[in-house]
Amino acid sequence: MKIDWKIFKSPMIKFGISLMKDINNYGYQSYIVGGAVRDIVMGDLDIHDIDIATNMPIDQIKKHFKTYDMGGEKHGTCIVHYNNFDYELTQFRTESTYSDNRHPDEVKYVNSFEEDTKRRDFTINSMGIDAEGNVIDYHKGIDDIKNKKLKAVGDPYERFGEDSLRIIRALRFASRFGLDIDENTFNAIVKMKKSLSNLAIERIIAELRKTAEYGATKFVKLCEILDVTGIGDEILHFNIDWKNVINSLK
């Protein structure tokens, strides 16, 4: 699959592609990654934010571009200010062991974008697009979008063990995009739902609020999934002021 960048009117996209070409000209790889790629593949032309993954080391990024550290440099992430736009650049990396079910205990930088994609949550979020518009898809995210499937990258038990919030994110993505949750991913969600108790309540509420912002129909869909997975019963036992939460979602 190839994207025609000319159909995008946003200067942020235009300069983002220019930034990637500059990185490539310095001898490194670069790809737009994350939700922007998913949305572009789904046909959304109204993209407001893009993140870039690269094998360009932080010291080289800082040498060639104007950068800001937002606290992520220790994990290979910095902000590049380029033509009046800010772009988040992150080095290709792998992650290992998540003792707090959220943050990796160790980050290792790699030179392979394919290796980098293995740490991402769902196949629909694991794709990249290069400066020429080529979609790089190691985990069949395009097929899953076409088949309206939500599937974890690799072993879903590992992905949810790395960050329990991915369980709630799975429900949010399924509701937002009308996706059926893959059987293995669904089974892992059900079996690992008790790990949600490790999360800060605010993180769960934030995901619920995001889903509510998509509209009543999609929020109802979320409630249905909460019910069928048993997660609704699970989080009802948390110390949450549900009246306040409901009012905040209106």
Short mmCIF file of C-alpha atoms in Angstrom, two decimals:
data_model
loop_
_atom_site.label_atom_id
_atom_site.label_comp_id
_atom_site.label_asym_id
_atom_site.label_seq_id
_atom_site.Cartn_x
_atom_site.Cartn_y
_atom_site.Cartn_z
CA MET A 1 0.00 0.00 0.00
CA LYS A 2 1.26 3.47 -0.86
CA ILE A 3 -0.01 6.83 0.37
CA ASP A 4 -0.12 9.86 -1.94
CA TRP A 5 1.12 12.70 0.27
CA LYS A 6 -0.15 15.26 -2.24
CA ILE A 7 -3.76 14.72 -1.13
CA PHE A 8 -2.98 16.04 2.35
CA LYS A 9 -3.41 19.79 2.73
CA SER A 10 -1.98 20.13 6.24
CA PRO A 11 1.40 21.93 6.37
CA MET A 12 2.21 19.79 9.40
CA ILE A 13 2.17 16.72 7.15
CA LYS A 14 4.18 18.52 4.46
CA PHE A 15 6.93 19.60 6.85
CA GLY A 16 6.86 16.26 8.65
CA ILE A 17 7.71 14.55 5.36
CA SER A 18 10.43 17.13 4.79
CA LEU A 19 11.88 16.38 8.23
CA MET A 20 11.90 12.67 7.46
CA LYS A 21 13.71 13.30 4.17
CA ASP A 22 16.32 15.34 6.03
CA ILE A 23 16.82 12.44 8.45
CA ASN A 24 17.12 10.04 5.53
CA ASN A 25 19.68 12.31 3.85
CA TYR A 26 21.83 12.06 6.99
CA GLY A 27 21.89 8.30 6.41
CA TYR A 28 19.15 7.17 8.79
CA GLN A 29 15.67 5.65 8.51
CA SER A 30 12.47 7.39 9.57
CA TYR A 31 8.78 6.49 9.60
CA ILE A 32 5.56 8.09 10.70
CA VAL A 33 4.13 5.72 13.32
CA GLY A 34 1.21 5.17 15.67
CA GLY A 35 -2.37 6.35 15.46
CA ALA A 36 -1.75 8.74 12.56
CA VAL A 37 -0.76 5.81 10.33
CA ARG A 38 -3.82 3.83 11.39
CA ASP A 39 -6.10 6.78 10.67
CA ILE A 40 -4.46 7.48 7.30
CA VAL A 41 -4.84 3.84 6.25
CA MET A 42 -8.50 4.07 7.28
CA GLY A 43 -8.90 7.04 4.93
CA ASP A 44 -8.74 9.97 7.34
CA LEU A 45 -7.15 13.01 5.68
CA ASP A 46 -7.58 15.30 8.69
CA ILE A 47 -4.45 14.41 10.64
CA HIS A 48 -3.42 16.85 13.38
CA ASP A 49 -0.46 15.11 14.96
CA ILE A 50 2.28 12.78 13.80
CA ASP A 51 5.04 10.91 15.62
CA ILE A 52 8.22 9.73 13.94
CA ALA A 53 10.32 6.65 14.70
CA THR A 54 13.94 6.63 13.57
CA ASN A 55 17.28 4.93 14.10
CA MET A 56 18.95 8.36 14.29
CA PRO A 57 20.51 8.60 17.78
CA ILE A 58 19.42 11.38 20.10
CA ASP A 59 22.82 13.05 20.01
CA GLN A 60 22.66 13.23 16.22
CA ILE A 61 19.09 14.52 16.27
CA LYS A 62 20.16 17.26 18.68
CA LYS A 63 23.18 18.05 16.52
CA HIS A 64 21.18 18.58 13.33
CA PHE A 65 17.82 19.90 14.57
CA LYS A 66 16.36 22.24 17.16
CA THR A 67 15.11 19.98 19.95
CA TYR A 68 13.36 20.03 23.32
CA ASP A 69 13.55 17.44 26.06
CA MET A 70 10.12 16.77 27.56
CA GLY A 71 11.55 14.18 29.94
CA GLY A 72 11.76 11.37 27.41
CA GLU A 73 15.39 11.54 26.29
CA LYS A 74 16.39 8.75 28.68
CA HIS A 75 14.04 6.52 26.69
CA GLY A 76 15.14 7.84 23.29
CA THR A 77 12.40 10.42 22.73
CA CYS A 78 12.71 14.13 22.04
CA ILE A 79 10.73 16.92 20.42
CA VAL A 80 12.06 18.44 17.19
CA HIS A 81 10.90 21.96 16.36
CA TYR A 82 10.86 22.11 12.58
CA ASN A 83 9.28 24.85 10.42
CA ASN A 84 7.15 26.03 13.37
CA PHE A 85 5.80 22.54 14.10
CA ASP A 86 6.76 20.16 16.90
CA TYR A 87 7.38 16.51 16.08
CA GLU A 88 8.01 13.73 18.59
CA LEU A 89 10.94 11.59 17.48
CA THR A 90 11.71 8.25 19.13
CA GLN A 91 14.61 5.91 18.44
CA PHE A 92 13.85 2.36 17.35
CA ARG A 93 13.93 0.30 20.53
CA THR A 94 12.95 -2.87 22.31
CA GLU A 95 11.67 -3.03 25.87
CA SER A 96 11.93 -5.74 28.52
CA THR A 97 10.18 -6.52 31.83
CA TYR A 98 7.53 -4.19 33.20
CA SER A 99 7.58 -4.66 36.97
CA ASP A 100 4.96 -1.94 37.48
CA ASN A 101 2.76 -3.08 34.56
CA ARG A 102 3.41 0.22 32.84
CA HIS A 103 7.04 1.31 32.42
CA PRO A 104 9.79 -0.84 30.91
CA ASP A 105 12.63 -1.72 33.29
CA GLU A 106 15.07 -1.72 30.39
CA VAL A 107 15.13 -0.03 26.98
CA LYS A 108 17.52 -1.20 24.28
CA TYR A 109 18.03 0.76 21.07
CA VAL A 110 17.99 -1.22 17.85
CA ASN A 111 18.61 -0.47 14.20
CA SER A 112 15.58 -2.38 12.93
CA PHE A 113 12.14 -0.86 12.53
CA GLU A 114 10.68 -4.37 12.44
CA GLU A 115 12.09 -5.04 15.92
CA ASP A 116 10.68 -1.72 17.12
CA THR A 117 7.16 -2.62 15.96
CA LYS A 118 7.12 -5.78 18.09
CA ARG A 119 6.72 -3.70 21.28
CA ARG A 120 3.58 -1.91 20.05
CA ASP A 121 0.13 -2.76 21.37
CA PHE A 122 -2.16 -3.67 18.45
CA THR A 123 -1.53 -4.54 14.82
CA ILE A 124 -3.56 -1.54 13.64
CA ASN A 125 -1.15 0.71 15.59
CA SER A 126 2.05 -1.05 14.55
CA MET A 127 2.44 0.24 10.99
CA GLY A 128 4.78 2.89 9.64
CA ILE A 129 4.85 5.14 6.58
CA ASP A 130 8.10 6.29 5.01
CA ALA A 131 8.78 9.62 3.32
CA GLU A 132 7.79 8.18 -0.07
CA GLY A 133 4.40 7.08 1.24
CA ASN A 134 5.12 3.35 1.46
CA VAL A 135 3.20 1.67 4.30
CA ILE A 136 5.41 -0.71 6.27
CA ASP A 137 3.24 -3.39 7.84
CA TYR A 138 5.01 -6.29 9.55
CA HIS A 139 1.99 -7.49 11.55
CA LYS A 140 -0.81 -7.41 8.95
CA GLY A 141 -2.46 -4.33 10.37
CA ILE A 142 -3.92 -3.44 6.96
CA ASP A 143 -5.61 -6.84 6.75
CA ASP A 144 -7.01 -6.44 10.26
CA ILE A 145 -8.42 -3.02 9.36
CA LYS A 146 -10.04 -4.49 6.25
CA ASN A 147 -11.42 -7.43 8.25
CA LYS A 148 -12.47 -5.12 11.13
CA LYS A 149 -10.39 -7.06 13.65
CA LEU A 150 -8.56 -5.81 16.71
CA LYS A 151 -5.55 -8.01 17.42
CA ALA A 152 -2.61 -7.63 19.77
CA VAL A 153 0.89 -7.63 18.31
CA GLY A 154 2.43 -11.01 19.08
CA ASP A 155 1.39 -12.62 22.37
CA PRO A 156 -1.55 -10.67 23.87
CA TYR A 157 -0.65 -11.89 27.38
CA GLU A 158 2.77 -10.27 27.01
CA ARG A 159 1.33 -7.03 25.60
CA PHE A 160 -1.22 -6.67 28.43
CA GLY A 161 1.39 -7.72 31.00
CA GLU A 162 3.58 -4.84 29.83
CA ASP A 163 0.83 -2.27 30.39
CA SER A 164 -2.53 -3.23 31.84
CA LEU A 165 -4.11 -0.08 30.42
CA ARG A 166 -3.91 -1.74 27.01
CA ILE A 167 -6.89 -3.84 28.13
CA ILE A 168 -9.05 -0.71 28.36
CA ARG A 169 -7.47 0.70 25.20
CA ALA A 170 -8.48 -2.48 23.38
CA LEU A 171 -12.09 -1.86 24.35
CA ARG A 172 -11.83 1.79 23.33
CA PHE A 173 -10.42 1.01 19.88
CA ALA A 174 -12.96 -1.76 19.28
CA SER A 175 -15.77 0.65 20.17
CA ARG A 176 -14.42 3.60 18.24
CA PHE A 177 -13.76 1.76 14.99
CA GLY A 178 -16.42 -0.95 15.20
CA LEU A 179 -13.88 -3.78 15.39
CA ASP A 180 -14.36 -7.33 16.59
CA ILE A 181 -11.73 -8.35 19.13
CA ASP A 182 -9.60 -11.29 17.97
CA GLU A 183 -10.32 -14.48 19.94
CA ASN A 184 -6.84 -14.82 21.49
CA THR A 185 -6.77 -11.12 22.36
CA PHE A 186 -10.27 -11.35 23.85
CA ASN A 187 -9.34 -14.38 25.97
CA ALA A 188 -6.27 -12.57 27.29
CA ILE A 189 -8.40 -9.54 28.18
CA VAL A 190 -10.81 -11.68 30.20
CA LYS A 191 -8.08 -13.65 31.97
CA MET A 192 -5.98 -10.60 32.80
CA LYS A 193 -8.71 -8.12 33.75
CA LYS A 194 -7.83 -8.28 37.46
CA SER A 195 -4.49 -6.64 36.63
CA LEU A 196 -6.46 -3.44 36.07
CA SER A 197 -6.36 -2.99 39.85
CA ASN A 198 -2.67 -2.09 39.42
CA LEU A 199 -3.59 1.03 37.45
CA ALA A 200 -4.18 4.52 38.70
CA ILE A 201 -7.90 5.19 38.58
CA GLU A 202 -7.28 8.38 36.63
CA ARG A 203 -5.85 6.42 33.69
CA ILE A 204 -8.97 4.27 33.40
CA ILE A 205 -11.26 7.29 33.65
CA ALA A 206 -9.27 9.06 30.93
CA GLU A 207 -9.87 6.15 28.55
CA LEU A 208 -13.59 6.11 29.34
CA ARG A 209 -13.76 9.83 28.73
CA LYS A 210 -12.03 9.52 25.36
CA THR A 211 -14.58 6.91 24.28
CA ALA A 212 -17.46 9.12 25.40
CA GLU A 213 -16.10 11.90 23.19
CA TYR A 214 -16.67 9.68 20.13
CA GLY A 215 -20.43 9.87 20.71
CA ALA A 216 -23.22 8.00 22.45
CA THR A 217 -23.40 5.08 20.01
CA LYS A 218 -19.74 4.21 20.44
CA PHE A 219 -19.88 4.67 24.19
CA VAL A 220 -22.83 2.26 24.33
CA LYS A 221 -20.72 -0.20 22.36
CA LEU A 222 -17.98 0.19 24.96
CA CYS A 223 -20.47 -0.53 27.74
CA GLU A 224 -21.54 -3.70 25.94
CA ILE A 225 -17.92 -4.90 25.76
CA LEU A 226 -17.36 -3.98 29.40
CA ASP A 227 -20.30 -6.22 30.22
CA VAL A 228 -19.40 -9.22 28.06
CA THR A 229 -15.78 -9.26 29.25
CA GLY A 230 -16.72 -8.77 32.90
CA ILE A 231 -14.50 -5.69 33.11
CA GLY A 232 -17.49 -3.55 34.02
CA ASP A 233 -18.00 -5.56 37.21
CA GLU A 234 -14.27 -5.45 37.86
CA ILE A 235 -13.90 -1.68 37.78
CA LEU A 236 -17.16 -1.06 39.63
CA HIS A 237 -15.36 -2.29 42.74
CA PHE A 238 -12.67 0.37 42.38
CA ASN A 239 -12.81 3.40 44.65
CA ILE A 240 -14.24 5.70 41.98
CA ASP A 241 -16.73 8.51 42.41
CA TRP A 242 -18.90 7.24 39.56
CA LYS A 243 -21.42 10.09 39.83
CA ASN A 244 -18.60 12.56 39.19
CA VAL A 245 -17.26 10.44 36.33
CA ILE A 246 -20.68 10.25 34.65
CA ASN A 247 -21.17 14.00 34.99
CA SER A 248 -17.73 14.62 33.45
CA LEU A 249 -18.68 12.51 30.42
CA LYS A 250 -21.78 14.58 29.61
#
